[in-house]
Each structure stands twice: as C-alpha cells, then as structure tokens.
mmCIF file of C-alpha atoms and ligand atoms in Angstrom:
data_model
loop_
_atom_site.group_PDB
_atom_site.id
_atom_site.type_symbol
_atom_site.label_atom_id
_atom_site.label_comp_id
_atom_site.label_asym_id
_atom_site.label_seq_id
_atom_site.Cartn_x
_atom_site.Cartn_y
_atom_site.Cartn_z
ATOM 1 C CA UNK A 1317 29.859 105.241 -160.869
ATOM 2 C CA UNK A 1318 28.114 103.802 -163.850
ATOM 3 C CA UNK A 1319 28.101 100.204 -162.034
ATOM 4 C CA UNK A 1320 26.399 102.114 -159.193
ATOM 5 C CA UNK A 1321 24.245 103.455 -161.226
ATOM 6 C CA UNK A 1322 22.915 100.323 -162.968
ATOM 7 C CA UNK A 1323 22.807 98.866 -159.599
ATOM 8 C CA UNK A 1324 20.387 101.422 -158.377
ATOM 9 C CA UNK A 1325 18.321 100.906 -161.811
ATOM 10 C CA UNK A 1326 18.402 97.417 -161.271
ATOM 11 C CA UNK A 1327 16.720 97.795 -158.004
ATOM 12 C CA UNK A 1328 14.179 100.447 -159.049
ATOM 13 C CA UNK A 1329 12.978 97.677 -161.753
ATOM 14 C CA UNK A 1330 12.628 95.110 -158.743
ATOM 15 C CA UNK A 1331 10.600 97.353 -156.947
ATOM 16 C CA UNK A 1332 8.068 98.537 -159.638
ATOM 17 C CA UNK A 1333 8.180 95.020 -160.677
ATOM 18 C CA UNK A 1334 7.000 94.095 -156.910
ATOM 19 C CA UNK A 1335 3.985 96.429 -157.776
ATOM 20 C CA UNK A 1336 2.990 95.382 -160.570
ATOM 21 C CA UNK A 1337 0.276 92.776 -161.409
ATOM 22 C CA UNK A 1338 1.688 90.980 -164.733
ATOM 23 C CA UNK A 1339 5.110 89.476 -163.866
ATOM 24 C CA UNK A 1340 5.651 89.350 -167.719
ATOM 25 C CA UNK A 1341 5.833 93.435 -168.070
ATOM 26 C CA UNK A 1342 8.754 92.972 -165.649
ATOM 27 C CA UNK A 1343 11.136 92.538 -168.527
ATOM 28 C CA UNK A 1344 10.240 95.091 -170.678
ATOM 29 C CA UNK A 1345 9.483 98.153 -167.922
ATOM 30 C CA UNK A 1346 11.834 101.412 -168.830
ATOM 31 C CA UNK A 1347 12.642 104.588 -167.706
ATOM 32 C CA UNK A 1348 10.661 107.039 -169.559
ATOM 33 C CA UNK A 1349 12.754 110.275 -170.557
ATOM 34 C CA UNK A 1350 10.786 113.473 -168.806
ATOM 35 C CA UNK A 1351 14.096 115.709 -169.140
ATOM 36 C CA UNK A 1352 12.749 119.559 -169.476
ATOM 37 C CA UNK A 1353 12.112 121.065 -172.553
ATOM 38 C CA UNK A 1354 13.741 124.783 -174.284
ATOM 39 C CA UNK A 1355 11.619 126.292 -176.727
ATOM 40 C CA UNK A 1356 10.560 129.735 -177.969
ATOM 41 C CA UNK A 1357 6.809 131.053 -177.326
ATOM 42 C CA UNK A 1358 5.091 131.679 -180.896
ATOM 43 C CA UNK A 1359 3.781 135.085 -180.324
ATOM 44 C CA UNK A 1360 2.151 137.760 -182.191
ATOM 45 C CA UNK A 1361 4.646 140.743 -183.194
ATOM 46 C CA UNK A 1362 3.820 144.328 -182.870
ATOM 47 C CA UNK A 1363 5.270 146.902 -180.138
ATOM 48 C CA UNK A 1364 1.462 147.626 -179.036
ATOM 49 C CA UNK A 1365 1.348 144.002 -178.002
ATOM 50 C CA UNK A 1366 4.385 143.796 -176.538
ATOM 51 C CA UNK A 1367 3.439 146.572 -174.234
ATOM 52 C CA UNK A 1368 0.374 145.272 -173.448
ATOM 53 C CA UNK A 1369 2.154 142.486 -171.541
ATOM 54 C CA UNK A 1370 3.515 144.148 -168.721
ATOM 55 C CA UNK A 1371 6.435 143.664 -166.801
ATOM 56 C CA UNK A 1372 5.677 139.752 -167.010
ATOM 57 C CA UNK A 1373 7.196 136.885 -168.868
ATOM 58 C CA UNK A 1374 6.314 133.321 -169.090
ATOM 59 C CA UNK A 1375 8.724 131.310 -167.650
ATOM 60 C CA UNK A 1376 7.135 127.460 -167.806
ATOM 61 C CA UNK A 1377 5.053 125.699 -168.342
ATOM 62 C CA UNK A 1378 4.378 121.722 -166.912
ATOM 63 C CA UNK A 1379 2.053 118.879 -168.329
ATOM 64 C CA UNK A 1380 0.446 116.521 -167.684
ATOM 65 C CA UNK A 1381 -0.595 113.472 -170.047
ATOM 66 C CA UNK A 1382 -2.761 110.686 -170.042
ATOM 67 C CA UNK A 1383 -1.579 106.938 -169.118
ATOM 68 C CA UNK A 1384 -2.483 105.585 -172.050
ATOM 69 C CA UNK A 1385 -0.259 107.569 -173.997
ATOM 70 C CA UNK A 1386 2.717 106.376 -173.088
ATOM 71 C CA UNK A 1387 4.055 110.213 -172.928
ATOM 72 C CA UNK A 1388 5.215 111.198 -169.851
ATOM 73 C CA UNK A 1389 4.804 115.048 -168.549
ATOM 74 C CA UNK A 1390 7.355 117.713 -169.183
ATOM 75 C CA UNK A 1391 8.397 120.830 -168.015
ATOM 76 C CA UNK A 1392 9.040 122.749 -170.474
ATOM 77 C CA UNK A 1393 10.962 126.417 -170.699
ATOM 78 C CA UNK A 1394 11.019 129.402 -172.608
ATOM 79 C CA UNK A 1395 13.355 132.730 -173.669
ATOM 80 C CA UNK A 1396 16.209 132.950 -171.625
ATOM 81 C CA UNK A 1397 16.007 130.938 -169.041
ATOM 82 C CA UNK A 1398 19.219 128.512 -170.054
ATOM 83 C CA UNK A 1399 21.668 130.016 -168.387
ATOM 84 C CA UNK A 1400 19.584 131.291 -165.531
ATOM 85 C CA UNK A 1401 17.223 130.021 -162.511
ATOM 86 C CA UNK A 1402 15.272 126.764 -163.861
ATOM 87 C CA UNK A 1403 12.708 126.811 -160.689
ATOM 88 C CA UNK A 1404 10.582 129.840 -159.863
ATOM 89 C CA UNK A 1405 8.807 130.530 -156.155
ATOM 90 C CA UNK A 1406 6.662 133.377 -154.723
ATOM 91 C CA UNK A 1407 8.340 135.992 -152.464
ATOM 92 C CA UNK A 1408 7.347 136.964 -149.539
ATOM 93 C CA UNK A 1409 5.924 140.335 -149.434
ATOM 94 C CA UNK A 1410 5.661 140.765 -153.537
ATOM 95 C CA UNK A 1411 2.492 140.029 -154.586
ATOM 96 C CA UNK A 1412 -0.018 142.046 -156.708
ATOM 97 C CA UNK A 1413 -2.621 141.456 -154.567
ATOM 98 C CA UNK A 1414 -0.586 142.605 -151.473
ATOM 99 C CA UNK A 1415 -0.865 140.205 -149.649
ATOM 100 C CA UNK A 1416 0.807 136.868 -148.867
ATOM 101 C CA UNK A 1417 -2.218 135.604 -148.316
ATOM 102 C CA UNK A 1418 -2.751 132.935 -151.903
ATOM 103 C CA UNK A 1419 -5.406 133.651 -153.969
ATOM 104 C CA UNK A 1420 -6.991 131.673 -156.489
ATOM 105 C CA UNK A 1421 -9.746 132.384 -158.839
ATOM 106 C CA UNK A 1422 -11.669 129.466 -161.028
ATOM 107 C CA UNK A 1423 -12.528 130.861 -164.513
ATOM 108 C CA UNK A 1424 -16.237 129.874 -165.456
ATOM 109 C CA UNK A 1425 -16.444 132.032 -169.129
ATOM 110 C CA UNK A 1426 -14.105 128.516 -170.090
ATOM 111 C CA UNK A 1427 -16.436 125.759 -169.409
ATOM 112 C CA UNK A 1428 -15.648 122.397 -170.509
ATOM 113 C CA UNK A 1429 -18.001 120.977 -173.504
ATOM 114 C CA UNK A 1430 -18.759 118.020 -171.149
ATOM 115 C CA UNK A 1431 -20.144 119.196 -167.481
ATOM 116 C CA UNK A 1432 -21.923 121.715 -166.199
ATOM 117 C CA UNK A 1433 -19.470 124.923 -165.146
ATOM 118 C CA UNK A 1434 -20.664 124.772 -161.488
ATOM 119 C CA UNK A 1435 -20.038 121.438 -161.328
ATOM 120 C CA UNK A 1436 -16.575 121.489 -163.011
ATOM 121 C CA UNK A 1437 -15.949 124.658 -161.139
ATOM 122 C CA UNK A 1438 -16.843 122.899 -157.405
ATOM 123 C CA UNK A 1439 -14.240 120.133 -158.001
ATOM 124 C CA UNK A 1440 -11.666 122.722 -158.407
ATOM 125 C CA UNK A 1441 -12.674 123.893 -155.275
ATOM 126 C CA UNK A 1442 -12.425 120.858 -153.589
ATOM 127 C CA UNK A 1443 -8.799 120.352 -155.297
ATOM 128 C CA UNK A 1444 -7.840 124.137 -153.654
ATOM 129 C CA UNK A 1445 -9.329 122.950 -150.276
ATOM 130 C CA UNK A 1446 -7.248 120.067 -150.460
ATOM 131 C CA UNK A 1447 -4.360 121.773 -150.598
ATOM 132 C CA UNK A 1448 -5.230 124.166 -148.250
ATOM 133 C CA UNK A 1449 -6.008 121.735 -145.824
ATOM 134 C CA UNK A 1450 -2.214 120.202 -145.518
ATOM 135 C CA UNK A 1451 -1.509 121.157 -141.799
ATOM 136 C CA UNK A 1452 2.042 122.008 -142.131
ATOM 137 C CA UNK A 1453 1.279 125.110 -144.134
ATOM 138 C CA UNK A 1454 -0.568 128.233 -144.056
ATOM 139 C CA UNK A 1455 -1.235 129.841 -147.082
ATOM 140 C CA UNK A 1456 -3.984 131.891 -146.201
ATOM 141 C CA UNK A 1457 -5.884 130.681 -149.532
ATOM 142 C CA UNK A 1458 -8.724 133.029 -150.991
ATOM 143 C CA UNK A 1459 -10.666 133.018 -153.531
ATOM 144 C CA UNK A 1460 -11.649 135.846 -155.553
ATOM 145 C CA UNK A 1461 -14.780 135.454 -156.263
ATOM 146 C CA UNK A 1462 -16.170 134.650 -160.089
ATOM 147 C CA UNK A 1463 -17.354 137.791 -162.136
ATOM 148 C CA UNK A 1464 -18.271 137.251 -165.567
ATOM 149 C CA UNK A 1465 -16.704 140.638 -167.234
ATOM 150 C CA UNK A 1466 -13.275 140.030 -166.326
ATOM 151 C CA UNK A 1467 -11.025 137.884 -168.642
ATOM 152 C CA UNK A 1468 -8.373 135.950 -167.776
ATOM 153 C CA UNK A 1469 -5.359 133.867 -169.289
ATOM 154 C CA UNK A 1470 -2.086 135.718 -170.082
ATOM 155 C CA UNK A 1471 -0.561 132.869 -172.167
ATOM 156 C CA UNK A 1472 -4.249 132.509 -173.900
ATOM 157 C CA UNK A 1473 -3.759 136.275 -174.649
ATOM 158 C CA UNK A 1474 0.073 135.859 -175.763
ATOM 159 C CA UNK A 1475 -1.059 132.433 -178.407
ATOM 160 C CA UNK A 1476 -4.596 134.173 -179.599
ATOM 161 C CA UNK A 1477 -6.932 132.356 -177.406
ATOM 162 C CA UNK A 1478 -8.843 135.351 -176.020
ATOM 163 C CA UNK A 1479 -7.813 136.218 -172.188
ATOM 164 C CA UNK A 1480 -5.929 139.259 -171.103
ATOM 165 C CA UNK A 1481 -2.470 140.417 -169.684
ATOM 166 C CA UNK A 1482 -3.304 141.622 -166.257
ATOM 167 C CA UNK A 1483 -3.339 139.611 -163.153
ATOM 168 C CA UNK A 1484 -6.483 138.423 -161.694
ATOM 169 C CA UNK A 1485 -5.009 135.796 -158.713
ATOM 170 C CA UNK A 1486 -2.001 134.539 -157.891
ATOM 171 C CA UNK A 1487 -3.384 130.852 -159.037
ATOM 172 C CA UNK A 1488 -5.779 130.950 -161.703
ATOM 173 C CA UNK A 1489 -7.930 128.001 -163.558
ATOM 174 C CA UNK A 1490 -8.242 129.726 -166.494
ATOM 175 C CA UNK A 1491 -10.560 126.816 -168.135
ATOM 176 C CA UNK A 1492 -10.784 124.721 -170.716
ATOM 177 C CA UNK A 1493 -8.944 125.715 -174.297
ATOM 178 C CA UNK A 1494 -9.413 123.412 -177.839
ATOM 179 C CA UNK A 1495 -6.921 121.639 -179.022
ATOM 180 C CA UNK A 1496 -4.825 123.974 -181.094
ATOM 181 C CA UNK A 1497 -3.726 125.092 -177.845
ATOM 182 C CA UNK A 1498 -2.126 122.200 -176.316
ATOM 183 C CA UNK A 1499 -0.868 121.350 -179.760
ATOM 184 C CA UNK A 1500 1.786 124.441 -179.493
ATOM 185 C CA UNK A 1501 3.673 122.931 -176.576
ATOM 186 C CA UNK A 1502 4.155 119.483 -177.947
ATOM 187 C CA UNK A 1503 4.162 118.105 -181.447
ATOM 188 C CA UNK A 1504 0.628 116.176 -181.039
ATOM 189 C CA UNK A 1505 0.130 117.792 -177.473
ATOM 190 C CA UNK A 1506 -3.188 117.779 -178.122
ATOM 191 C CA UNK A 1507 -3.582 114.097 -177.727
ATOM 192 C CA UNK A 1508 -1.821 113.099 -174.398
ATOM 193 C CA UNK A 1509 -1.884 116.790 -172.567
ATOM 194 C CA UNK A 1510 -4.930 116.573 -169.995
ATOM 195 C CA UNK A 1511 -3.787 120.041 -168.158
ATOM 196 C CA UNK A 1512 -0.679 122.445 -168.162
ATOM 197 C CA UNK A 1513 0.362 125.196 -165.494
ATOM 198 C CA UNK A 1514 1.943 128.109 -166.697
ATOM 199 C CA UNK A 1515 4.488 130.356 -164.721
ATOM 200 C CA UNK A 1516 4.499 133.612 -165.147
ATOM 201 C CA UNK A 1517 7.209 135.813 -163.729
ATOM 202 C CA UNK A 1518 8.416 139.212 -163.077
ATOM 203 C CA UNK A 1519 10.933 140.675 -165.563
ATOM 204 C CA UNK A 1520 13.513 143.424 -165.221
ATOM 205 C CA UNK A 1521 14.225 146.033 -167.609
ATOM 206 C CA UNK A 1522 16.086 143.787 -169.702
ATOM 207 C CA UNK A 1523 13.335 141.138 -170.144
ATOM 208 C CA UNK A 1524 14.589 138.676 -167.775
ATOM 209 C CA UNK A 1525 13.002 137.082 -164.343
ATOM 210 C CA UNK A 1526 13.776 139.163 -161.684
ATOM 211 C CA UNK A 1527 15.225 137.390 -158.176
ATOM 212 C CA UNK A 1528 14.136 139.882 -155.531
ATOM 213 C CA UNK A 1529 15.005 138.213 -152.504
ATOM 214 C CA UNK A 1530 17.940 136.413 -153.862
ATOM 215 C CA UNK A 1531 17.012 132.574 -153.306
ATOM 216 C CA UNK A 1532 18.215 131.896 -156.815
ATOM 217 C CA UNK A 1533 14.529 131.091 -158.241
ATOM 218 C CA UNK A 1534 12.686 133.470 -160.138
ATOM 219 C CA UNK A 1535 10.044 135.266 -158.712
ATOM 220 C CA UNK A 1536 6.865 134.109 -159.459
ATOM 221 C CA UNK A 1537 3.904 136.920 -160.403
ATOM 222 C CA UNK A 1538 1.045 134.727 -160.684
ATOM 223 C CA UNK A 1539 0.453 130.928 -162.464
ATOM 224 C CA UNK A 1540 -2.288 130.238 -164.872
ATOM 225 C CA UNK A 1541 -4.004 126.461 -165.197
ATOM 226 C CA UNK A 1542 -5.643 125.013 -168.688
ATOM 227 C CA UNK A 1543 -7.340 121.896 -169.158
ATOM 228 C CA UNK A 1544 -7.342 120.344 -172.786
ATOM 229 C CA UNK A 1545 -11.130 120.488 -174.053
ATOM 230 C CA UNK A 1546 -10.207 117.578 -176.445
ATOM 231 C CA UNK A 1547 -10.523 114.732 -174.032
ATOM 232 C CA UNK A 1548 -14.383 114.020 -172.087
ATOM 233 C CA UNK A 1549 -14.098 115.476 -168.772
ATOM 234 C CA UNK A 1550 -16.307 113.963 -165.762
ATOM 235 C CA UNK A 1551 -16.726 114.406 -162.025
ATOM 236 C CA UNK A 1552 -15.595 110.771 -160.194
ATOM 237 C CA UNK A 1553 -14.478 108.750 -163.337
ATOM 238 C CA UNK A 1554 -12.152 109.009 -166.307
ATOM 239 C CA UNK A 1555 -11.028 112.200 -166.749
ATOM 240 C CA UNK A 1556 -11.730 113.163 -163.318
ATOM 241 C CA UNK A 1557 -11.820 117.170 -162.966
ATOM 242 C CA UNK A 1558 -10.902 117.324 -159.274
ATOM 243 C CA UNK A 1559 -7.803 115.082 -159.824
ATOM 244 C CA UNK A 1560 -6.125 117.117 -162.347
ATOM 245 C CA UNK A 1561 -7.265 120.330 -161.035
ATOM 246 C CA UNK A 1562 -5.402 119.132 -157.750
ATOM 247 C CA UNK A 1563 -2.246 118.050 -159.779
ATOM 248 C CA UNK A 1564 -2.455 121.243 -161.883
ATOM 249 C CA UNK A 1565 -3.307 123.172 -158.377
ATOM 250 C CA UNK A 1566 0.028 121.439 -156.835
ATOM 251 C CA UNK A 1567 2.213 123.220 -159.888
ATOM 252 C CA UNK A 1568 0.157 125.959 -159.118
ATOM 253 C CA UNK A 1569 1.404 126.125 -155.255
ATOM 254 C CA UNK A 1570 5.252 125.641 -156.609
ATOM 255 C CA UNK A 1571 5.443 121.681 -156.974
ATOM 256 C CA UNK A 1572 6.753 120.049 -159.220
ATOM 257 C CA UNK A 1573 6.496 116.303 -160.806
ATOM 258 C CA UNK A 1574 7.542 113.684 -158.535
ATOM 259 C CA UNK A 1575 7.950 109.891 -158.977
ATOM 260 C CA UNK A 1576 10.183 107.769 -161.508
ATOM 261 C CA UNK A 1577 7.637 106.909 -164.725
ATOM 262 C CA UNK A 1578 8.405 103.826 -166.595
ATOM 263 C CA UNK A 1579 6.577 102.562 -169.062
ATOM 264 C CA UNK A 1580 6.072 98.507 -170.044
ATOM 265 C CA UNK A 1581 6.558 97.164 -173.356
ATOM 266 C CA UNK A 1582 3.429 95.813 -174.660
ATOM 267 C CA UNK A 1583 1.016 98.184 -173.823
ATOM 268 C CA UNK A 1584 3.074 101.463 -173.281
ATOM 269 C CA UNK A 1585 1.067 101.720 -169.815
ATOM 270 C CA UNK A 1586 2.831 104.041 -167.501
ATOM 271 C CA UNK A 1587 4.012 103.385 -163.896
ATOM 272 C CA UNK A 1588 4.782 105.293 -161.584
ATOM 273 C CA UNK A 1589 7.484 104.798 -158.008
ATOM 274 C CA UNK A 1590 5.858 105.911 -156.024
ATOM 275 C CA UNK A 1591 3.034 106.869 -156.785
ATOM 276 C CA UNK A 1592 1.505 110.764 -155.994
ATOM 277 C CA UNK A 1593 -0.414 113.261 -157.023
ATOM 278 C CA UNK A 1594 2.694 115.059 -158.177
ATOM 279 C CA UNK A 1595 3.574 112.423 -160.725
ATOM 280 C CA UNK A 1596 3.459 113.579 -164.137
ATOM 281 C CA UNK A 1597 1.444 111.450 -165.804
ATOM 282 C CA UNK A 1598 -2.650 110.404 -164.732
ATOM 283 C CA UNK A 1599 -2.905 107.084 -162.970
ATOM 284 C CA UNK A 1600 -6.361 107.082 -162.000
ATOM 285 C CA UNK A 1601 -8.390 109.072 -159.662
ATOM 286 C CA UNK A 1602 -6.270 110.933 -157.061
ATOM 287 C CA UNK A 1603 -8.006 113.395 -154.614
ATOM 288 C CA UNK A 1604 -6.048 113.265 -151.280
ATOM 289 C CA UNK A 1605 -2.653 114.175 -150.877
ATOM 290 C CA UNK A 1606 -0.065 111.005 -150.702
ATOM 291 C CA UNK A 1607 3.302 111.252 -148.680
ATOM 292 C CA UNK A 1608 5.514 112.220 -151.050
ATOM 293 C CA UNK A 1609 3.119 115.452 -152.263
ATOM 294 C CA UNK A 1610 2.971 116.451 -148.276
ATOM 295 C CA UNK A 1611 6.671 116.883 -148.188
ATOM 296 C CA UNK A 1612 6.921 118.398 -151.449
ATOM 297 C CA UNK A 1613 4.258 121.193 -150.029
ATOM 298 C CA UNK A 1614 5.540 121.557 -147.152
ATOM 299 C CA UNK A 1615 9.321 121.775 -147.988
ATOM 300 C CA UNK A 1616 7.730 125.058 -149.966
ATOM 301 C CA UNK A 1617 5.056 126.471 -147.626
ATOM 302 C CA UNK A 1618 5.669 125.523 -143.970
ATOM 303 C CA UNK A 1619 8.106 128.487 -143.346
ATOM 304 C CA UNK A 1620 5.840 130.598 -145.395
ATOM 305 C CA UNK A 1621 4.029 133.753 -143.095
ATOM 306 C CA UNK A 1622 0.941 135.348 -144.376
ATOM 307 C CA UNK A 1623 0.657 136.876 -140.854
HETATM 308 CA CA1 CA B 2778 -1.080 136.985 -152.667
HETATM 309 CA CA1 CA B 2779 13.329 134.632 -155.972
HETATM 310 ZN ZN1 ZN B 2780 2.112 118.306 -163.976
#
C-alpha cells in the first residue's frame, strides 16, 4: 500500500513537473497539506443573541488564498460537526424562499475600497451567469434584486461586523469585510484569504444540522460570500473580482476545492493538477468553467428539478 502510494506520488510529481516551466522547481515541488480544519466560532454571549439567530447554525466555511502565499485553501468546520455529516447540500423542496428555484442576491452597502460597487457588483453577475449557464443543470437562478435597507451577513452578525440573522437568498455576496474578519478563521488570515463561503444550515432542537431527506449531508439554509477588503481588488487583472466571485459562487452552488496544490521550493509558488476554478488557491484569472468544475456542478445539479 505505501509503495503504491509513493508510486502514485511519484507520478503526480512527473506530471506537474511536465507543466511546469523551470525544470529546476521539479525537485523541490510538494504536496501542500489542505486537510479541513475544527474550530469553535468566537461569538458574543447573551440568550437575546442567541435567539436572534434562528433555527440556523454555521456549519463551514472554505477559503481561498492568494498564490503567492504559499497557503493553500481550507475548509474549515465548526460546533459539532466531528462526529456528524462533513458535506452539506440543498434539499429539494426546503427552501425559505419556496422555491427550488436558486436565488442569489449581490450586497452593494459592502463595496470594496478599490472599484466602483456597480462595477464590482456586474462581475459577480457575470460569475452567477456563468454558472448558470452550465447546460447540464437547471437551477432556475434569480436574483433578488438590490435594496439598500436590508442588511445582510449572518456570520458578519454572529463576529460583530454589522449584518443580520435572517435570510435574504439562498447565495448571498455579502461584500467586502476589513481584515479583522478574515483574521478569525486563520492565524494571519488576513494576509493570504482573498474570499470565504460560509454554510449555513438548519438546526434541530438540539442545535445540530438537520438531514431532512436523509442523504447524509446537512441541509443547507442559505450560504453567505466575503471578499477580504485588505488586498486591491480590480476588474480583468490581479485580484480579479469576477474570478473569485465565480470560485466563491462555485462553494456557493455546493462545490468544493478540486485539484492537488503543491507548492515549489524557492519561491513557495503554488501549482495546481489540474488546474480549475474549483482549486483552492488563485492562479490567475479564471472566468469560464474548466472540465473538472463541469463535473463537479453537474454531479450536484443535473438531477436537480426546480419544475
Ligand atoms: Ca430557493
Ligand atoms: Ca440532507
Ligand atoms: Zn474556495
């Protein structure tokens, strides 16, 4: 087993090192740990609080980081979840917009510091269009439309970034947050996490995510994007809004990373076999859908009816 297993390692490094330019990194490419993380949510205390967050928990949370980093993204859980499901979906005919039908809704009262809302906003769009555009599924994707007085982010509520507890879509961009915020899910996070989806779940009476239709994953109740305000944000160059909106967007449609990352010695640049939208770390500008990120879609959505 473990000669088999350094066999197939042994091959994976001939193969990245077939893609890669500098024969020299060959040598010193390795497997970059991206094993989940357990930890507890920091949240406020106080029963008033904790019955202002409904019926809901979050479940997960997955991000992504920068290339240069040499991090590679995580998923990371919280509360109970150890012993239980580790993958969450949507169920058919439980939604709290009721409908299967997907909504999203894009968040403009959290505009980057960089670009113009409308323009960040529009490249989410065309991130959600993407997506919607994969032929093997029909989700039925709507968006609610934008209106300034309602306030969105459960997990910004639950850490004391501002938001609220109810549900607005069943994917929401819930904007751009400082730094503070991405520094709670990883020592530092602040500095290699470019965007994080959150799952949030349905919970029993007991606290735990409820498994209404018995596929052993938790049920999803709605997922919230954030995108880390610390780096520069652009439209068509480094950090490109559309890309990450349309990894974050695939996390927000059930997917989750793909690809093998390794990382070369010198340089601590990341690579990634193969290479997809789904992989967990940003390689680059990224805005149509590779091979790999069809199946992973459509493994989730083809059988799904919002007839
Ligand atoms: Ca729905
Ligand atoms: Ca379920
Ligand atoms: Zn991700």
């Amino acid at each position: 087993m473990s000669n088999l297993k350094n066999l197939s390692g042994a091959i994976a490094l001939l193969l990245i090192g077939a893609a890669c330019e500098n024969q020299d990194a060959v040598q010193t490419l390795k497997p970059l740990d991206d094993s989940p993380v357990f930890m507890e949510l920091g949240r406020s205390s106080g029963s008033a609080r904790l019955a202002e967050e409904g019926n809901f928990a979050v479940f997960s949370a997955e991000y992504l980081t920068t290339e240069e980093s040499g991090q590679v993204g995580r998923t990371v859980y919280f509360n109970n979840v150890g012993n239980k499901q580790l993958s969450a979906d949507f169920v058919p005919g439980v939604s709290l917009d009721n409908s299967d039908n997907i909504s999203y809704y894009v968040d403009n009262n959290r505009p980057s510091a960089d670009l113009a809302v409308s323009a960040s906003s529009a490249a989410i769009v065309r991130a959600m269009t993407t997506w919607d555009n994969v032929t093997c599924s029909n989700l039925g994707l709507t968006q609610i439309p934008y209106n300034s007085a309602r306030r969105t982010g459960y997990v910004s509520a639950l850490l004391g970034y501002g938001g609220s507890f109810g549900y607005t879509a069943d994917v929401v961009h819930a904007g751009w947050l400082p730094k503070g915020f991405f520094d709670l899910l990883a020592a530092q996070g602040s500095t290699f996490i470019l965007g994080v989806t959150f799952t949030i779940t349905f919970t029993d009476q007991n606290g735990n995510a409820t498994d209404l239709d018995n596929n052993g994953k938790a049920d999803v109740a709605w997922r919230e994007i954030y995108y880390n305000d610390n780096f520069t944000w652009k439209i068509g160059n480094h950090y490109d809004v559309e890309t990450i909106a349309l990894h974050e967007a695939g996390h927000g449609l059930s997917q989750g990373h793909f690809g093998s990352a390794f990382a070369s010695g010198g340089n601590n640049k990341l690579h990634f076999a193969p290479r997809a939208v789904m992989n967990a770390a940003y390689s680059g500008i990224q805005t149509s859908i590779g091979e790999t990120d069809n199946a992973g879609h459509c493994s989730n959505w083809a059988a799904w009816n919002n007839n």
